[in-house]
Coordinates of C-alpha atoms and ligand atoms in Angstrom, one line a residue:
X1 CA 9.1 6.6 -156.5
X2 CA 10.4 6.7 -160.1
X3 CA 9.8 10.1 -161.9
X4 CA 7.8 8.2 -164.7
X5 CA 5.5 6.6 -162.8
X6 CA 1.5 7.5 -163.9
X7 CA -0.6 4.8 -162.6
X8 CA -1.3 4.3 -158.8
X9 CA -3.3 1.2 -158.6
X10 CA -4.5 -0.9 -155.6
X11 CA -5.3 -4.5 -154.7
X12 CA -8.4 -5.6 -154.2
X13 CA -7.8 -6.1 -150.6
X14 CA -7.9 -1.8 -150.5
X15 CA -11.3 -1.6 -151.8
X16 CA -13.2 0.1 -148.5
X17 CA -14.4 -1.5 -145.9
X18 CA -16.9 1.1 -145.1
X19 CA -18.4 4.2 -146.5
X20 CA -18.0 8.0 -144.9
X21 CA -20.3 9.6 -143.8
X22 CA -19.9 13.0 -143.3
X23 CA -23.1 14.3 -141.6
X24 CA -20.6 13.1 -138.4
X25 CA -18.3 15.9 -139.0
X26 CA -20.4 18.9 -140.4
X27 CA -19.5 21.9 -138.1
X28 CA -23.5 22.6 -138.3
X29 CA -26.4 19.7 -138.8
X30 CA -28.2 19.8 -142.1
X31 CA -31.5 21.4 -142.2
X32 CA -34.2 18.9 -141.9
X33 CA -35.9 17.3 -144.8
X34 CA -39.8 18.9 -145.0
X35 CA -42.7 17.1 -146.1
X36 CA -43.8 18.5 -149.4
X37 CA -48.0 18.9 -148.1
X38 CA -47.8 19.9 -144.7
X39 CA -44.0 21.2 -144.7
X40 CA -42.8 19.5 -141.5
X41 CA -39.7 17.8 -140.7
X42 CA -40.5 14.6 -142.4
X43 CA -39.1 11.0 -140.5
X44 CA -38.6 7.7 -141.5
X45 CA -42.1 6.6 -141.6
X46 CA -42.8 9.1 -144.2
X47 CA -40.0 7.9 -146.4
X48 CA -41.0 4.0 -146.2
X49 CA -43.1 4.2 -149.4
X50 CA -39.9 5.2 -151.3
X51 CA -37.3 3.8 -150.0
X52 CA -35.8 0.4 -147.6
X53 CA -35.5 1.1 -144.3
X54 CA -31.9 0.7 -144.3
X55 CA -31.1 3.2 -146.9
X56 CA -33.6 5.5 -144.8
X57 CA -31.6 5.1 -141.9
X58 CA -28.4 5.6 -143.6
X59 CA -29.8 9.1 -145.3
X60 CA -30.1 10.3 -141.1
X61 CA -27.0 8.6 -139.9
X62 CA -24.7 10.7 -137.6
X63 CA -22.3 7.4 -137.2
X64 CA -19.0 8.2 -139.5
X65 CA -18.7 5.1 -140.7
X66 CA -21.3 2.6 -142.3
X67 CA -20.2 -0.7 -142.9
X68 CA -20.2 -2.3 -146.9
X69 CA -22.0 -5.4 -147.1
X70 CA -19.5 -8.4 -148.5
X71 CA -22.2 -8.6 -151.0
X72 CA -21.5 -5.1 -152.1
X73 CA -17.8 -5.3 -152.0
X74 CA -18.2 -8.8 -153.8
X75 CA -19.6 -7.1 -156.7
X76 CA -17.5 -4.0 -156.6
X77 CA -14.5 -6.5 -157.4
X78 CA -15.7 -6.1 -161.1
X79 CA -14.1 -2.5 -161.4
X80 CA -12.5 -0.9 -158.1
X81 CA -10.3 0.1 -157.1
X82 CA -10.6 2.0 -160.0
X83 CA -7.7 3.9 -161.3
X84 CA -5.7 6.9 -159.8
X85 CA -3.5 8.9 -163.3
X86 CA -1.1 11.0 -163.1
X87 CA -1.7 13.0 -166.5
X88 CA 1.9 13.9 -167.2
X89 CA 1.1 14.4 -171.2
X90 CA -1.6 16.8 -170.4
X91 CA 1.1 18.8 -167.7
X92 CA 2.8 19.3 -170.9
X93 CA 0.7 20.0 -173.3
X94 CA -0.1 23.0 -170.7
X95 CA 3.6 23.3 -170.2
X96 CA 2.2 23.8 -166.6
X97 CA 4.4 23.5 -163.4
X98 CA 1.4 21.5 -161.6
X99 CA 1.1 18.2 -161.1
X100 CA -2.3 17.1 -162.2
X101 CA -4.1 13.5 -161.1
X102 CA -7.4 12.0 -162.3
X103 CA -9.3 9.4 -160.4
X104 CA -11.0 7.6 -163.4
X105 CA -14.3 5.7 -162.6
X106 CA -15.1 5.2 -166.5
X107 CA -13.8 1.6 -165.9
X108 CA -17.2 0.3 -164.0
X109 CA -19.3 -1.6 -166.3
X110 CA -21.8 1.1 -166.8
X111 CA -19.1 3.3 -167.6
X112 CA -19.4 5.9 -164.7
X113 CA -19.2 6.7 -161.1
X114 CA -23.0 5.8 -161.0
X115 CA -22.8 2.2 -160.1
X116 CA -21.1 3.0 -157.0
X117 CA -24.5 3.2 -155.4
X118 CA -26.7 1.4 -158.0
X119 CA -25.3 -1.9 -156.2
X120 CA -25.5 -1.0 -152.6
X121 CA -29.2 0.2 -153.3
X122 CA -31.0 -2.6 -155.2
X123 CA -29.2 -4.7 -152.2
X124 CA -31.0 -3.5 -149.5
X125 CA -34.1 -3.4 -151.6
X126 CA -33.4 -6.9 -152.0
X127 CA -32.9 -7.7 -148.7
X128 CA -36.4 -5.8 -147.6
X129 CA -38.1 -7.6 -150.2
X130 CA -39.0 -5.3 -152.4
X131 CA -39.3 -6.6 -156.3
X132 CA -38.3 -3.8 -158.0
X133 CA -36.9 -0.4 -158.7
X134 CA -38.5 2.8 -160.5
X135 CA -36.3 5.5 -161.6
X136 CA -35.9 8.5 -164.0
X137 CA -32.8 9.0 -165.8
X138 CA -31.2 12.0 -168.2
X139 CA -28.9 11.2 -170.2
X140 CA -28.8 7.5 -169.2
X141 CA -26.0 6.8 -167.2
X142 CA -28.1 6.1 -164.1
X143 CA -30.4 4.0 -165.7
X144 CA -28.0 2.1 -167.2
X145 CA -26.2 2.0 -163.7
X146 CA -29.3 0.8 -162.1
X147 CA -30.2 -1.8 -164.6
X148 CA -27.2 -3.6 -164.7
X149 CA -27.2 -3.0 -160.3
X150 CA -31.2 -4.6 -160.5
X151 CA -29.5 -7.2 -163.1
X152 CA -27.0 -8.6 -160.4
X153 CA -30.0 -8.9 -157.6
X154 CA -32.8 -10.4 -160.1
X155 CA -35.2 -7.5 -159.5
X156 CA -37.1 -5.5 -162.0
X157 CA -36.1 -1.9 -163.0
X158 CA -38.1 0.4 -164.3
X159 CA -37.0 3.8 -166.0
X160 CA -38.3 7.1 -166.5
X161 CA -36.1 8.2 -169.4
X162 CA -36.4 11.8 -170.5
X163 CA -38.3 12.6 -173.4
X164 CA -35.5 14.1 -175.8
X165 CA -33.0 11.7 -174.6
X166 CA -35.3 8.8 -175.1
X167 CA -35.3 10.2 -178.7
X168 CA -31.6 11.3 -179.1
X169 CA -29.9 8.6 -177.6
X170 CA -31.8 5.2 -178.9
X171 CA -28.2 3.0 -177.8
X172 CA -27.9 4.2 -174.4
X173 CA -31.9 3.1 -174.6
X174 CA -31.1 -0.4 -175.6
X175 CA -27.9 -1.0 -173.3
X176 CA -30.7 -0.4 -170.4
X177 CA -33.4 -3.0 -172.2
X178 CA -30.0 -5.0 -172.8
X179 CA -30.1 -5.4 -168.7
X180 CA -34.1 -6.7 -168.6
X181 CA -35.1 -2.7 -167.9
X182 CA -38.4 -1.4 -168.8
X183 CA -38.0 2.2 -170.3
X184 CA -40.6 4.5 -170.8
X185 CA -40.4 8.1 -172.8
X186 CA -40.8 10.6 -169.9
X187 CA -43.9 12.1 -169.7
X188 CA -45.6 9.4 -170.3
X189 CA -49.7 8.8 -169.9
X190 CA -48.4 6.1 -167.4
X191 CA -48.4 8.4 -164.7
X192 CA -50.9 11.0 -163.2
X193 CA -48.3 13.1 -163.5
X194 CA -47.0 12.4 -166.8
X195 CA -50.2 13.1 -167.9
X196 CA -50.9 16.6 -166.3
X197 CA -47.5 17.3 -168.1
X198 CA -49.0 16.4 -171.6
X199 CA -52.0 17.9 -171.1
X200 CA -50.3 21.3 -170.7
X201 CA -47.7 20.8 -172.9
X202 CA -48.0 17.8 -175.4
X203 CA -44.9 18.5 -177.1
X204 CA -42.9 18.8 -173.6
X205 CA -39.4 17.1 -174.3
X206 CA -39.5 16.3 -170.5
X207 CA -36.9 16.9 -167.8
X208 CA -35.2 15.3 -164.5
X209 CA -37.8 17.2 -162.9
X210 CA -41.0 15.1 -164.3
X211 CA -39.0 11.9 -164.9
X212 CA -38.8 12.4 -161.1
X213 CA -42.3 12.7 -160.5
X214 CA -43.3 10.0 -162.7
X215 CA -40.7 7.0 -161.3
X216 CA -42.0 8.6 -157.6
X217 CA -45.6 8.2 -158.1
X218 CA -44.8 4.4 -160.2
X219 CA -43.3 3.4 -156.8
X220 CA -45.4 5.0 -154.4
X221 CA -48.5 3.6 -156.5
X222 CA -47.2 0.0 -156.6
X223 CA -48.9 -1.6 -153.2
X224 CA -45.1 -2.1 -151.7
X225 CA -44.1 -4.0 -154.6
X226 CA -41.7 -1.3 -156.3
X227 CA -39.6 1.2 -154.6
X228 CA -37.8 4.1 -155.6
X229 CA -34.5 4.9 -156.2
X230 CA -32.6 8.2 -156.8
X231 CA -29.1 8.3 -158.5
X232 CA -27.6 11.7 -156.7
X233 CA -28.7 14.0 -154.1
X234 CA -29.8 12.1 -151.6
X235 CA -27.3 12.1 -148.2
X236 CA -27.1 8.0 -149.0
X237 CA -25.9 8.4 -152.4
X238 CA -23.3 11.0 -151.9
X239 CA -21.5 8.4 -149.1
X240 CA -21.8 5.5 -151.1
X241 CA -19.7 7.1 -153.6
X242 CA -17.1 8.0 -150.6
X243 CA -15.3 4.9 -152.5
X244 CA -13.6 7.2 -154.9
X245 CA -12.3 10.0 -152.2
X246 CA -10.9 6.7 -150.1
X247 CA -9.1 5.2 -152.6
X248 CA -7.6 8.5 -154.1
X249 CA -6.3 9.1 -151.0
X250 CA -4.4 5.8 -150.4
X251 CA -3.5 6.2 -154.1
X252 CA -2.2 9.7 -153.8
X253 CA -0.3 8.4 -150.7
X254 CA 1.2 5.9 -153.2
X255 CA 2.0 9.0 -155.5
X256 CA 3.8 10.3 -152.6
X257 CA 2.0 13.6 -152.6
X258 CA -0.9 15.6 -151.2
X259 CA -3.7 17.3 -153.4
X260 CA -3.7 21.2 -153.5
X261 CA -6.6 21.2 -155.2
X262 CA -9.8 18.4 -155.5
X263 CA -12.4 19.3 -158.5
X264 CA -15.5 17.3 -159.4
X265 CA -18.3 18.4 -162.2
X266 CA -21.2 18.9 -160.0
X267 CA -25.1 18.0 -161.1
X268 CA -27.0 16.3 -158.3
X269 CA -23.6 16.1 -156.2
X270 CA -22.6 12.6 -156.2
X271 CA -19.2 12.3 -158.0
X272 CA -18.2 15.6 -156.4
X273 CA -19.1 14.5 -153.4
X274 CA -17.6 11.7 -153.7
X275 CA -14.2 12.3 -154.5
X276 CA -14.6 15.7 -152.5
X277 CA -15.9 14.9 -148.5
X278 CA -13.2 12.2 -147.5
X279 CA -10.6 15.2 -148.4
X280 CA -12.8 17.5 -146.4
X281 CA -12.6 15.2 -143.4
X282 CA -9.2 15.7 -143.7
X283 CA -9.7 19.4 -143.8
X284 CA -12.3 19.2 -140.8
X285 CA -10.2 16.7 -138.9
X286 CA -6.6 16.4 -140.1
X287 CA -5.5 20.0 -140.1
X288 CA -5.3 19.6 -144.2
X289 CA -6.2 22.7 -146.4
X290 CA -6.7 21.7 -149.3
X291 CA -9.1 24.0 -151.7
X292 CA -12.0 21.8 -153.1
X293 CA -14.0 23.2 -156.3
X294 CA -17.4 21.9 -157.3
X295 CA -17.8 23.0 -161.5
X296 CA -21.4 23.2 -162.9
X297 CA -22.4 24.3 -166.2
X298 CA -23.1 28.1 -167.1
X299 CA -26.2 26.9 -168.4
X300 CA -27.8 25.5 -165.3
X301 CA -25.8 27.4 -162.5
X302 CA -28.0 26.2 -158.7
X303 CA -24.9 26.8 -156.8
X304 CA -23.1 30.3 -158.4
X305 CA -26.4 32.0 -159.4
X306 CA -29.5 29.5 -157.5
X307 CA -31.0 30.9 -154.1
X308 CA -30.4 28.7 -151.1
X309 CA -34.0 27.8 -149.8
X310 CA -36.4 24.7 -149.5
X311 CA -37.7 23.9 -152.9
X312 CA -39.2 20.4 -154.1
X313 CA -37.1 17.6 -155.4
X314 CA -39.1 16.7 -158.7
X315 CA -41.4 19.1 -160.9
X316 CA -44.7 18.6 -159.3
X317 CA -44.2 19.1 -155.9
X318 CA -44.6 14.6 -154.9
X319 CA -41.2 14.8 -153.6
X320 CA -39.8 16.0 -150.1
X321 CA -39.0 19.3 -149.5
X322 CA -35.2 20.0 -149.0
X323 CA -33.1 23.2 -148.6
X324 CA -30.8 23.5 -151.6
X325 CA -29.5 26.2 -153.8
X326 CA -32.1 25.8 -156.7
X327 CA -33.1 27.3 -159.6
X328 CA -36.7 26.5 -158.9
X329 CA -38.6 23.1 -159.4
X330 CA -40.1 24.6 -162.9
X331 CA -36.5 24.9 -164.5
X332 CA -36.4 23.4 -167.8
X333 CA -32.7 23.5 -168.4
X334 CA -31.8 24.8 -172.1
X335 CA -30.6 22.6 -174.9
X336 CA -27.4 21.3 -173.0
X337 CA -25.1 19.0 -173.8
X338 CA -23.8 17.7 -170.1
X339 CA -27.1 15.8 -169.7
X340 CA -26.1 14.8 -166.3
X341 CA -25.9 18.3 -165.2
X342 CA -29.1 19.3 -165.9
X343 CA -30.5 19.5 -162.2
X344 CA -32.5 22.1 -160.9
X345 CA -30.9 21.8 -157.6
X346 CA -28.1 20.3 -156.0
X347 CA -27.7 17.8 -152.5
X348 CA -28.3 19.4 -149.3
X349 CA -24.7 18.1 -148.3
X350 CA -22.9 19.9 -150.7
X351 CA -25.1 23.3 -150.5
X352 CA -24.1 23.1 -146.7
X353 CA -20.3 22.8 -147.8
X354 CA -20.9 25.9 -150.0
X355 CA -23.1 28.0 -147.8
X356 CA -20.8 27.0 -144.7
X357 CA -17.5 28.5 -147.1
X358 CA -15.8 24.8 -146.7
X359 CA -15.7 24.3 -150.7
X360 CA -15.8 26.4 -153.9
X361 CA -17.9 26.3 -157.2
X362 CA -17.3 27.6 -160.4
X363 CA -19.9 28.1 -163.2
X364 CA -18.0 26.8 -167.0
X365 CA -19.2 27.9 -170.5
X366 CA -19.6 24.8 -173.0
X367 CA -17.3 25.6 -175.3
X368 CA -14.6 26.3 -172.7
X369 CA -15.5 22.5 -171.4
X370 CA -15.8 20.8 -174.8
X371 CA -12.2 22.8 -175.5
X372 CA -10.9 21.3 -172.3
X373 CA -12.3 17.8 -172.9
X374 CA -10.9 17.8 -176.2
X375 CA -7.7 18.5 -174.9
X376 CA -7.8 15.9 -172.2
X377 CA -8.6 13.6 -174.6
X378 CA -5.9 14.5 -177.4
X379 CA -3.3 14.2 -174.6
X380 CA -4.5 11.1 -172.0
X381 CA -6.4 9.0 -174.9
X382 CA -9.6 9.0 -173.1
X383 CA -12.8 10.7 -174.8
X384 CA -13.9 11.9 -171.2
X385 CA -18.1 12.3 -170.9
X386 CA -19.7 15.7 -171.2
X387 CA -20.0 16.4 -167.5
X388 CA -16.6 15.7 -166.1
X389 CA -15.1 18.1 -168.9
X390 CA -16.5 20.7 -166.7
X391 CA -13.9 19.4 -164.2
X392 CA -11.4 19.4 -166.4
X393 CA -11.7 22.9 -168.0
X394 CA -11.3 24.3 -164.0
X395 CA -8.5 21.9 -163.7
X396 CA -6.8 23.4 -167.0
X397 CA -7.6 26.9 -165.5
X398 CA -5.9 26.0 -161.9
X399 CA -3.3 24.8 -163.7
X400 CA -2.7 28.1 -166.3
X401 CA -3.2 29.6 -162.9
X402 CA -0.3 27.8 -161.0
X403 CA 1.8 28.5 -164.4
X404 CA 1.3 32.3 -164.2
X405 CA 2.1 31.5 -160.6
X406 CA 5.4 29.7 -160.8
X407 CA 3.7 27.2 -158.5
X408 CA 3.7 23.6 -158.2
X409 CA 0.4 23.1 -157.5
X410 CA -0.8 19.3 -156.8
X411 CA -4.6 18.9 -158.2
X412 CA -6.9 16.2 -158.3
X413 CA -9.7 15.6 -159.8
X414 CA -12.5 13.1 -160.6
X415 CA -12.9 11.7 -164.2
X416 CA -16.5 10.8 -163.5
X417 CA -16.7 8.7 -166.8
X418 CA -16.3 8.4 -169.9
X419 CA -18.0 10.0 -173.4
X420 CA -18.6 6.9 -175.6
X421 CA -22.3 7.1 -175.4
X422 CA -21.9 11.2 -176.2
X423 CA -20.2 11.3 -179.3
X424 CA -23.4 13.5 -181.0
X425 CA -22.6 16.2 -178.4
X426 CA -19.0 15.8 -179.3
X427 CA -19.8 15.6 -183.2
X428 CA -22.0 18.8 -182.4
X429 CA -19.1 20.6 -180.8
X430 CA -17.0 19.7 -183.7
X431 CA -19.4 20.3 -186.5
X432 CA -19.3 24.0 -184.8
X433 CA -23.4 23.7 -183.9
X434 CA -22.7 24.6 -180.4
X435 CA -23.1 27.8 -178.5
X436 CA -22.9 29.2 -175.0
X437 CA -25.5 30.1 -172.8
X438 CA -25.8 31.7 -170.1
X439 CA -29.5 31.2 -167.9
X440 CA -31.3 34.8 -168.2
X441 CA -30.8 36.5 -164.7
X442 CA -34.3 37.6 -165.3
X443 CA -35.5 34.0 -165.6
X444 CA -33.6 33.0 -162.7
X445 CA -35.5 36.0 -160.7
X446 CA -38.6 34.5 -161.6
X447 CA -37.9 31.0 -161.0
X448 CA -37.0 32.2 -157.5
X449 CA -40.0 34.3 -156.6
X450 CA -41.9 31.4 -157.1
X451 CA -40.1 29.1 -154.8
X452 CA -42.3 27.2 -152.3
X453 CA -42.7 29.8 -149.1
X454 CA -41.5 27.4 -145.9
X455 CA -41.7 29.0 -142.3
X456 CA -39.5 27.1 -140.5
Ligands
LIG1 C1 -24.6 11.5 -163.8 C2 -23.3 11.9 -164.0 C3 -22.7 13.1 -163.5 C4 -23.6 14.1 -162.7 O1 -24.1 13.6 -161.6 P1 -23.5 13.9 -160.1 O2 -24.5 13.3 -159.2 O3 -23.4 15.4 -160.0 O4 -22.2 13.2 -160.1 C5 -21.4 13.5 -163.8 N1 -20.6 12.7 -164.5 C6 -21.1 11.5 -165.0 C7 -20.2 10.7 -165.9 C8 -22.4 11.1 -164.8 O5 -22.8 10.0 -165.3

């Protein structure tokens, strides 16, 4: 292989023929979901209001491999495989002895991982005849994502979009109508639980958290004719987006070489997990060892700083109860700029990863990531989104690291889109309005205490 080479690409005849799935391979089960009133193991039954019985099943799978529909792969033509970069400008720009790849999934239409399992979703919906989707989304990638997804299977979409966001970020707004989507300013008085918000706090600016609630209790509400659908977390998302880890592999085979390293930002878990779980198969199975690090923001830390214990998926307590590392259901993340990392917990799949010592995470400062991305950007040409710079500032440190080292040191990591819809936060970076933060270990103390008490 030529020294210059940079870009490992694939034919479409190497887009995956099935997704992983690695509840097959975990050295110890995940705990069991609860259900959020009576705090037993919840099963499928108690799930059908949500969610298509396929995707059900697929969320308690132990099989290692799932199958993806032609109709699926059909549409994933439109973007995968997606890219595998070897960033030789920025290796120089850190005049760095490593060897640093990036797996870029800003080429999918919606301009980010996300529609990896948008698709697959509305499908199976479709096929269990369900007319549409609710959702919430932050920052609006996944309800972009999910529009366009409900777009390609004629079905309705309706999205929960953040309060402040919905204010902020009027374009990201309209490329959702642009797809037929209905958006709503989260809370709304739509909902019972939109409007419990308001009455307590009429200014609220909202969070995942409500949006949550609200999109749950649209679906749930509907008579059958709405379901829901969630855009990270959940088992089923993390292995639809198993795409990216399968690919990179074949691509890094292409490139000849073997990551040391594999980073993903981390909010809900998806990308990381994405790019992350087929390279710990390999780890589990394959006698590989490679180091995998999942970066969250300073500002909303679940995994560094959260408690590992059963909390509640949204903000009222409608959603199942699952084990996570959390920073309690009542977080209201402060002003940050990485919408998508704005979580209060993070997927039971990756805690278990963490708590199990089979992957690392890292907490980032903004500035550090906005430094970083900036840096990416001046060296690779893409303007990478606020989240995935958190990636890149721990790939910039491994790097330094492997420098100071005398190492070559082969990383990887996942450029889980791209920043065009973000340009205030980077305008606000550059204008010098932003700050770090670090969460109050006080306020995480309290959050904590009042975590849901589950006797298991
Ligand atoms: C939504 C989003 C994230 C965070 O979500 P995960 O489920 O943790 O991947 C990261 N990067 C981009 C580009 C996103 O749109």
């Amino acid at each position: 292989m030529s020294d210059s080479v940079i870009r490992f690409d694939l034919p479409q005849t190497d887009i995956p023929t099935s997704w992983y799935n690695i509840q097959a391979d975990l050295p110890r089960p995940l705990p069991p979901v609860l259900h959020p009133g009576t705090h037993q193991p919840i099963g499928p039954a108690d799930l059908a209001p949500l969610f298509p019985m396929e995707l059900i099943m697929q969320e308690v799978s132990q099989e290692r491999y799932i199958p993806i529909p032609e109709e699926v792969r059909e549409i994933y033509k439109l973007w995968r495989p997606t890219p595998l970069m070897r960033a030789r400008r920025l290796e120089k720009a850190l005049d760095t002895p490593a060897h640093i790849y990036y797996k870029y999934e800003g080429t999918s239409p919606s301009g980010s991982h996300k529609l990896n399992t948008a698709v697959p979703q509305a499908y199976y919906n479709k096929k269990e005849g369900v007319t549409g989707l609710t959702t919430e989304t932050g920052a609006g990638q996944w309800g972009t994502a999910l529009s366009i997804a409900c777009n390609f299977f004629d079905m309705e979409c309706v999205v929960y979009m953040v309060k402040v966001s919905f204010q902020q970020k009027p374009y990201r707004r309209a490329i959702i109508q642009s797809f037929g989507a209905d958006v709503y300013a989260s809370p709304s008085d739509r909902t019972q639980a939109g409007r419990s918000i308001l009455e307590k706090h009429p200014d609220s600016t909202g969070s995942l958290g409500i949006a949550i609630s609200e999109a749950v209790e649209a679906a749930v509400t509907s008579g059958g004719k709405y379901k829901y659908s969630l855009g990270s977390v959940l088992n089923h998302v993390l292995m639809h987006q198993t795409v990216i880890g399968e690919e990179s592999l074949k691509q890094m085979d292409l490139a000849g070489e073997y990551p040391d390293v594999v980073i993903g930002c981390a909010g809900g878990g998806s990308n990381f997990g994405g790019i992350a779980l087929p390279f710990v198969r390999e780890n589990l199975t394959n006698d590989r060892k490679t180091r995998i690090i999942a970066v969250e923001p300073a500002a909303c830390p679940s995994l560094t700083r959260g408690k590992y214990a059963y909390d509640f998926g949204d903000a009222v307590g409608m959603a199942p109860m699952v084990k996570m590392y959390t920073l309690g259901k009542d977080f209201v993340p402060p002003p940050l700029h990485a919408g998508g990392l704005r979580y209060h917990g993070m997927a039971s799949v990756v805690c278990e990863l963490y708590d199990q010592g089979l992957i690392e995470a890292r907490a980032i400062q903004q500035l550090e990531t906005f430094q970083a991305g900036l840096q990416f950007a001046r060296s690779e040409g893409i303007v990478p989104g606020p989240e995935p710079t958190h990636a890149i500032a721990a790939v910039v440190q491994e790097a330094l690291a492997a420098k100071e080292a005398n190492e070559k040191r082969v990383i990887l990591f996942n450029l889980s889109g791209h920043g065009h819809f973000d340009m205030s936060a980077y305008d606000a970076y550059l204008s010098g309005q932003l700050t770090d933060y670090e969460y109050p270990q006080a306020e995480i103390e309290a959050a904590i205490a009042a975590l849901p008490q589950v006797e298991l």
